[in-house]
mmCIF file of C-alpha atoms in Angstrom:
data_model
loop_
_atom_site.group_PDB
_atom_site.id
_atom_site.type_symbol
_atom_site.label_atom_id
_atom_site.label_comp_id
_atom_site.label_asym_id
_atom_site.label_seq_id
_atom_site.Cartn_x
_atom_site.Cartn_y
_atom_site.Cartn_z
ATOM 1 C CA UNK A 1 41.772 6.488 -50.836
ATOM 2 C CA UNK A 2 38.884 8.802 -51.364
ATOM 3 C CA UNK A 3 36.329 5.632 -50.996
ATOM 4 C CA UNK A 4 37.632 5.092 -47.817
ATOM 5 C CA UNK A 5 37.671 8.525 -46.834
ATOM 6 C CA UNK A 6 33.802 8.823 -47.261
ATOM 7 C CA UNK A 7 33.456 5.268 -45.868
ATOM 8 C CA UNK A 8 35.434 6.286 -42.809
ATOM 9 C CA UNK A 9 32.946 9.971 -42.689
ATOM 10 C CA UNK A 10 29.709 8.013 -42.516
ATOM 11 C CA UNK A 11 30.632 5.491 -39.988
ATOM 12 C CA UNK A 12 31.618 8.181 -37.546
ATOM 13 C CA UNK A 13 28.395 10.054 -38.830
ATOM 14 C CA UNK A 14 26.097 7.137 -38.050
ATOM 15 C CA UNK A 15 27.831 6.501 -34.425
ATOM 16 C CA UNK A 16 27.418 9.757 -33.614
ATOM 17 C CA UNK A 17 23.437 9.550 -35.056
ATOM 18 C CA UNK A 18 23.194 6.668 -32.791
ATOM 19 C CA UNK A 19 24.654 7.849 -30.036
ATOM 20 C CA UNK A 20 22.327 11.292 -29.748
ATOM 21 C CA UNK A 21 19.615 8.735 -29.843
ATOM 22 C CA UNK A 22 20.943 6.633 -27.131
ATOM 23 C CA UNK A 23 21.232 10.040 -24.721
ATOM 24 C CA UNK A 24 17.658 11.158 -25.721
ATOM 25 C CA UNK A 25 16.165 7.749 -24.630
ATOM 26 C CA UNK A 26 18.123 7.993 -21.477
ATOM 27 C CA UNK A 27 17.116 11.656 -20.932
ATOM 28 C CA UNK A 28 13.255 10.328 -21.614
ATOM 29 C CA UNK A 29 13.785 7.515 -19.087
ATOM 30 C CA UNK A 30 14.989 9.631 -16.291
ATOM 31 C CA UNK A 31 12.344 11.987 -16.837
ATOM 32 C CA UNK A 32 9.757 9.239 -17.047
ATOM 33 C CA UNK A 33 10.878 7.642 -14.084
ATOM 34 C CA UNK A 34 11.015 11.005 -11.702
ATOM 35 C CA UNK A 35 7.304 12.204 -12.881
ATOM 36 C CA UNK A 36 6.370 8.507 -11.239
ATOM 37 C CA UNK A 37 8.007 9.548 -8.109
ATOM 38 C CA UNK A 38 5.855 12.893 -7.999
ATOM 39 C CA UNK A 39 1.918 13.508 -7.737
ATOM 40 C CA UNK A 40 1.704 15.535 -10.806
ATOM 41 C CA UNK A 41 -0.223 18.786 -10.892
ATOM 42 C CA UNK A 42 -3.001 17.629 -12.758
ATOM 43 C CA UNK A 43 -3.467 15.183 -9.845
ATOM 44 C CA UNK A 44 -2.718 17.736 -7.349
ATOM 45 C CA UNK A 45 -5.148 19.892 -8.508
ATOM 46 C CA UNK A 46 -7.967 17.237 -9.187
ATOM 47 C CA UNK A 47 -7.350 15.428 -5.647
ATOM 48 C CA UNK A 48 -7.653 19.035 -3.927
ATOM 49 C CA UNK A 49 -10.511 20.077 -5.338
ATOM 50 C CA UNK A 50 -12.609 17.099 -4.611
ATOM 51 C CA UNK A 51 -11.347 16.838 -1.404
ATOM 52 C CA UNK A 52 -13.016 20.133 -0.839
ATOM 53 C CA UNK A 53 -16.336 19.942 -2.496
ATOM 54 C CA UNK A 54 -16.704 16.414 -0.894
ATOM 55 C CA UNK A 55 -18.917 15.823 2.538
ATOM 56 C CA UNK A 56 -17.808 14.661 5.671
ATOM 57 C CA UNK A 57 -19.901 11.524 5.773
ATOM 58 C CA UNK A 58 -19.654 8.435 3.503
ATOM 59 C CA UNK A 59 -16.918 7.844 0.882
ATOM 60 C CA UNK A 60 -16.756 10.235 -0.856
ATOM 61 C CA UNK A 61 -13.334 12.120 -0.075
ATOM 62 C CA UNK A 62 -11.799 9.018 -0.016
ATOM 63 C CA UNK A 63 -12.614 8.376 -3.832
ATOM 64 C CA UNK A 64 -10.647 11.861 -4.490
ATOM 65 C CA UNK A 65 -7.913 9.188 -4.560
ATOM 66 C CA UNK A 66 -8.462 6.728 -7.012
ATOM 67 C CA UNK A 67 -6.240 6.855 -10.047
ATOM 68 C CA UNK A 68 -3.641 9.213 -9.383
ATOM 69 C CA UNK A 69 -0.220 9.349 -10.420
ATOM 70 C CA UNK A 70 1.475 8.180 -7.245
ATOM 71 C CA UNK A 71 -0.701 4.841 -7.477
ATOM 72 C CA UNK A 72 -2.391 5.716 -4.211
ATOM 73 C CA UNK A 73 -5.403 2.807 -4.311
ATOM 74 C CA UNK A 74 -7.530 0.903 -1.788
ATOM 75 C CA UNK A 75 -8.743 3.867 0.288
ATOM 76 C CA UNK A 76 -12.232 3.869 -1.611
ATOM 77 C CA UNK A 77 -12.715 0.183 -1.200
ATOM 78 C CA UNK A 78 -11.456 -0.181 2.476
ATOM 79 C CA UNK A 79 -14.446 2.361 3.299
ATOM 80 C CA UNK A 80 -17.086 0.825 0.967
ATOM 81 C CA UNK A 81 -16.177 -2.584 2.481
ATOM 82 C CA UNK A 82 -16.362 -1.034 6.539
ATOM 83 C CA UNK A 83 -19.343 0.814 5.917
ATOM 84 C CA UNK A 84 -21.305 -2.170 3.828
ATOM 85 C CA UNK A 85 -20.659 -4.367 6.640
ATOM 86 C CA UNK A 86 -20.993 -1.836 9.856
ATOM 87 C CA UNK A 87 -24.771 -3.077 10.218
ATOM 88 C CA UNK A 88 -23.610 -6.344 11.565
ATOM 89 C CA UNK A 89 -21.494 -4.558 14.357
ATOM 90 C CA UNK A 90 -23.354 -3.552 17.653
ATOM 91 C CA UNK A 91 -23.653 -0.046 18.839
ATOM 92 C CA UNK A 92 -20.311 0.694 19.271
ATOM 93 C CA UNK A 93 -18.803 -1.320 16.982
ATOM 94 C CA UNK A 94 -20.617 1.119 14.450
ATOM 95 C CA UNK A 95 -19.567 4.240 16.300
ATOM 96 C CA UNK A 96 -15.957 2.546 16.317
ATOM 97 C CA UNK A 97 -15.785 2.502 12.452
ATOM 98 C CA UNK A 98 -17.370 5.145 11.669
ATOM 99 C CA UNK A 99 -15.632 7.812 13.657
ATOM 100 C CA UNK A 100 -12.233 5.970 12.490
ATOM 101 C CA UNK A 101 -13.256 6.378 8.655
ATOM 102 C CA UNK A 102 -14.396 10.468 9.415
ATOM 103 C CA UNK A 103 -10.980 10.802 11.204
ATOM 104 C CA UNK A 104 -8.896 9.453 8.005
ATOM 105 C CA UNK A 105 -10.886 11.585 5.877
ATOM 106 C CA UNK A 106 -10.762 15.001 7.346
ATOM 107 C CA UNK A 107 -7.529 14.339 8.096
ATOM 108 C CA UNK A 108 -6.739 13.802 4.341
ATOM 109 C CA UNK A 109 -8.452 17.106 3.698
ATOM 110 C CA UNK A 110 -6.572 19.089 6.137
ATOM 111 C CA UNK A 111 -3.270 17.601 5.004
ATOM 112 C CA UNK A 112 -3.402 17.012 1.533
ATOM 113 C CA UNK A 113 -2.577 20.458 0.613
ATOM 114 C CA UNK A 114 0.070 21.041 3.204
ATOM 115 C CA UNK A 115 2.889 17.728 2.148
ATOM 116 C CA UNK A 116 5.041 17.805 -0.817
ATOM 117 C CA UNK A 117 3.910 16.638 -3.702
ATOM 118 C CA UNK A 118 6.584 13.610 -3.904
ATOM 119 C CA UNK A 119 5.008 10.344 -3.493
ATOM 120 C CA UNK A 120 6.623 8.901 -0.923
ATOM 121 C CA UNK A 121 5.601 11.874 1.621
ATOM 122 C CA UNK A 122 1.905 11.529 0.246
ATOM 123 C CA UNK A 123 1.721 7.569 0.826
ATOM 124 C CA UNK A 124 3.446 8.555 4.259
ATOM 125 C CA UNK A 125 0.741 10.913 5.209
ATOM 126 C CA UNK A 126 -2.136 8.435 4.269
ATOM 127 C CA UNK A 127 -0.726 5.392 5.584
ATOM 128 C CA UNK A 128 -0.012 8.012 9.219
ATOM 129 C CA UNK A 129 -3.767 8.636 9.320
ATOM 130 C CA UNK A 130 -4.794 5.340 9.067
ATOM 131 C CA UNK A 131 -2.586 4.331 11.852
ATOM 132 C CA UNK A 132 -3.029 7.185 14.378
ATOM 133 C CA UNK A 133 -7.352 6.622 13.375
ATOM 134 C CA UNK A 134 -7.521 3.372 13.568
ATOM 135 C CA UNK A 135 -5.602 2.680 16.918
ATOM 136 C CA UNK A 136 -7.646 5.529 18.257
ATOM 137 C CA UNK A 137 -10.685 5.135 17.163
ATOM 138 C CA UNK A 138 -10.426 1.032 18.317
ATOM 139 C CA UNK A 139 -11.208 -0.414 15.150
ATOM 140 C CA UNK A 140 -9.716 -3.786 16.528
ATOM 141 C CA UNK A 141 -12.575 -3.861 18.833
ATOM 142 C CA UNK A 142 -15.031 -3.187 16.093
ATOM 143 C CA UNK A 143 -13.665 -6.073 13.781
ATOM 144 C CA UNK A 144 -12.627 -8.408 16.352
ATOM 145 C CA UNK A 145 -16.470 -10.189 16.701
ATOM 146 C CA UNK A 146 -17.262 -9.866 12.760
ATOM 147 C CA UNK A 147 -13.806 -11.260 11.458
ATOM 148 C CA UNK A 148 -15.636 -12.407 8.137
ATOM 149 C CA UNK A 149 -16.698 -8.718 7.013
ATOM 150 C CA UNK A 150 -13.310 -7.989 6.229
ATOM 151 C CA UNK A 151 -13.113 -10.879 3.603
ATOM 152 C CA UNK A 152 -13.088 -8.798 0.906
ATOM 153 C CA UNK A 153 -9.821 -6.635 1.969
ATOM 154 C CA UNK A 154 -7.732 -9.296 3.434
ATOM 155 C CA UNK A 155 -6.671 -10.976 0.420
ATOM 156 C CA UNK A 156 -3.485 -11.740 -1.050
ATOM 157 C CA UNK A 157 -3.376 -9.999 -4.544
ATOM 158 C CA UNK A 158 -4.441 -6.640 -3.192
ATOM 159 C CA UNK A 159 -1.036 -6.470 -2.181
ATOM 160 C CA UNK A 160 0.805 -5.220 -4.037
ATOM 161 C CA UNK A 161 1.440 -2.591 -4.602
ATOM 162 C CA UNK A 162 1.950 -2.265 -0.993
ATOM 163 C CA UNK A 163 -0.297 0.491 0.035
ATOM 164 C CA UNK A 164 -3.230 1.548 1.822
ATOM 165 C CA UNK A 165 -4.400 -2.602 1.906
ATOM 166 C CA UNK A 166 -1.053 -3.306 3.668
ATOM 167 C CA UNK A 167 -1.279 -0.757 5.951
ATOM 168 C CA UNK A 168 -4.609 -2.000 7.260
ATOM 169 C CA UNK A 169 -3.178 -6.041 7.067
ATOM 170 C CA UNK A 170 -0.053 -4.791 9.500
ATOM 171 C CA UNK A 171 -2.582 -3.121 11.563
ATOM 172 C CA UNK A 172 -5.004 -5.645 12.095
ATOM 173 C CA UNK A 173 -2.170 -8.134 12.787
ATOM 174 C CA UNK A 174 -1.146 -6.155 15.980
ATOM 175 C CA UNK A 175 -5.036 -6.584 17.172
ATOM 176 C CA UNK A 176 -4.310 -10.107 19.503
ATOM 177 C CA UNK A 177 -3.574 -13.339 18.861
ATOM 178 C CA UNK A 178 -6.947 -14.270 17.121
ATOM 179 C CA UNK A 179 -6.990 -11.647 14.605
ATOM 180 C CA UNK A 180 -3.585 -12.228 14.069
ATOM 181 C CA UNK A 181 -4.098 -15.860 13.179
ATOM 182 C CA UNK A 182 -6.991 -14.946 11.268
ATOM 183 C CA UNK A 183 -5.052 -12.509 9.218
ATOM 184 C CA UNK A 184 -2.140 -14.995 8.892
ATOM 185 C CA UNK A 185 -3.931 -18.130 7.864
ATOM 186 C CA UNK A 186 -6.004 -16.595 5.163
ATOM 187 C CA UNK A 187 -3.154 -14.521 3.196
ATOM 188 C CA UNK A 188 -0.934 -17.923 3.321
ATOM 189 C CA UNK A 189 -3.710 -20.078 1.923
ATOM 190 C CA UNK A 190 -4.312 -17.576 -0.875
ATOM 191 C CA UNK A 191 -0.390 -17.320 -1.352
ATOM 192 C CA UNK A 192 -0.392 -20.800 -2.170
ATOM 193 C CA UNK A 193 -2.751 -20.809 -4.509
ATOM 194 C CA UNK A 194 -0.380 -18.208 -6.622
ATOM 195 C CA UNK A 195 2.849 -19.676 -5.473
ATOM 196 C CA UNK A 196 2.595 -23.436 -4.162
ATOM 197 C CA UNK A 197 4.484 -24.770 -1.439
ATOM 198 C CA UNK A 198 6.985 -22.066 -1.637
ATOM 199 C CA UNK A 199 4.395 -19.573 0.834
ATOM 200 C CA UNK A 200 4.230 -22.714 3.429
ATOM 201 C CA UNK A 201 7.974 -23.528 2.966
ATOM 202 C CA UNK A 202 8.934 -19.694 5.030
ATOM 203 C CA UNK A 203 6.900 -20.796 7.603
ATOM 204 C CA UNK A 204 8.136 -24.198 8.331
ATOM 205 C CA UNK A 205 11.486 -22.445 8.389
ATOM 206 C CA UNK A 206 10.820 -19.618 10.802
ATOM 207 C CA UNK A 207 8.215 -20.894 13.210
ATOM 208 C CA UNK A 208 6.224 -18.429 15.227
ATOM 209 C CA UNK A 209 6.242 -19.035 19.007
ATOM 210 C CA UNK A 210 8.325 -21.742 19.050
ATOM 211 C CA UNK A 211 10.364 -21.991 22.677
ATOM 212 C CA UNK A 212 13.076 -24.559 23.472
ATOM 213 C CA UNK A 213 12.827 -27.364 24.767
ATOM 214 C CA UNK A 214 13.858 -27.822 28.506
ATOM 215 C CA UNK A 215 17.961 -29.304 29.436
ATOM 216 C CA UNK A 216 18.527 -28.292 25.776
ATOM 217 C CA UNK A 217 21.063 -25.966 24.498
ATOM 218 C CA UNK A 218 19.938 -23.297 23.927
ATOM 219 C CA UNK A 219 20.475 -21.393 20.255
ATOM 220 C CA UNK A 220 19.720 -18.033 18.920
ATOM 221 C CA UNK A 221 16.109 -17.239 18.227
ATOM 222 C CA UNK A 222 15.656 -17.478 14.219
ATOM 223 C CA UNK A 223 15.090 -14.124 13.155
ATOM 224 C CA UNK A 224 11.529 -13.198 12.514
ATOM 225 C CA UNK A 225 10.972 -11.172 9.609
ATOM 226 C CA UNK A 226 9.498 -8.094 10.697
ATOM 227 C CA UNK A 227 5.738 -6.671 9.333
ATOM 228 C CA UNK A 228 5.686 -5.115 5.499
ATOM 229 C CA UNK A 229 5.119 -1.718 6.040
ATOM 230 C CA UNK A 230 3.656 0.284 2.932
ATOM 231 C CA UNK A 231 7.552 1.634 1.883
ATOM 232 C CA UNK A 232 8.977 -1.810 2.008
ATOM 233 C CA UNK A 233 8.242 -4.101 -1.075
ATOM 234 C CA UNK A 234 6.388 -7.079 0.183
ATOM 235 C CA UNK A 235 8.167 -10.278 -0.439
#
């Protein structure tokens, strides 16, 4: 009777050992998970201090943004890539992509310290500016003669996440019918290359600017799947 006694003590003892365990990995989890959906304070603190010390020309604010805790990337690279390439533009093509890279970053610098630190409201605030710059600062007309300098940014792996990369792609697709094409043909032929047929198979299923026939019946348009913005995952 004892034996079992003692027997029954230590399982109850070991469920409850494993069950304090089970709670402090969830607890960990959560935790882990919410810091993920917050710029820390580290990165706070890092991202507003070189946003101040940096200059107004060149780069350099937007490097204040590479490797922080809300996985903000691409900002760097977008400008690098523009700014390599603005030689081949004319006059104003220059003027075009230049004033539209100034306007993203002193807009970063005047915002940055006034939006919460979640990450969702910081990716919102970045992927604003480079919609309201862009558009007014006519970058389609900059790009839209020079379509091979943005090589290096429109490509399919630099995706995902979706961030500051899709942001420009959705852009750029709303520039006419030839960018648009542009845009379209080279992400598909690089999504094959990861994914096969599959990439080819959506668009055989939902073709764009298709219009029915005349003395047919008509049918409900297929539904065209709309842009990815940068707080949708891309699919």
């Amino acid at each position: 009777m004892m034996v079992n006694v003692s027997a029954a003590m230590f399982l109850l003892l070991g469920c409850n050992h494993l069950l304090a365990m089970e709670l402090h990995d969830h607890i960990l989890e959560k935790q882990g998970s919410q810091v993920k959906k917050r710029l820390s304070l580290q990165s706070t603190a890092e991202i507003q201090s070189c946003l101040v010390s940096s200059g107004d020309v060149g780069c350099g604010m937007f490097q204040c943004f590479n490797n922080n805790s809300c996985e903000i990337q691409g900002l760097h690279h977008i400008c690098l890539t523009l700014l390599h390439n603005a030689g081949r533009y004319n006059s104003q093509g220059k003027s075009y992509v230049k004033d539209a890279l100034r306007c993203v970053a002193l807009g970063l610098r005047q915002r940055f310290s006034c939006v919460s630190r979640r990450c969702s409201a910081v990716k919102e605030m970045v992927f604003s500016l480079q919609r309201e710059c862009y558009s007014t600062h006519n970058l389609c007309l900059a790009v839209q003669d020079h379509l091979d300098t943005m090589g290096n940014l429109v490509q399919f792996q630099l995706m995902f996440p979706a961030g500051p990369y899709v942001e420009l792609m959705n852009f750029l697709l709303k520039c006419g019918d030839k960018i648009r094409s542009w845009v379209g043909q080279r992400l598909r032929g690089q999504c094959e290359q990861h994914w096969g047929a599959l990439c080819s198979t959506f668009t055989n299923i939902c073709p764009l600017g298709q219009s029915d026939a005349p003395g047919l019946p008509t049918s409900p348009a297929p539904s065209i799947p709309r842009p990815v913005t940068p707080t949708d995952p891309l699919q």
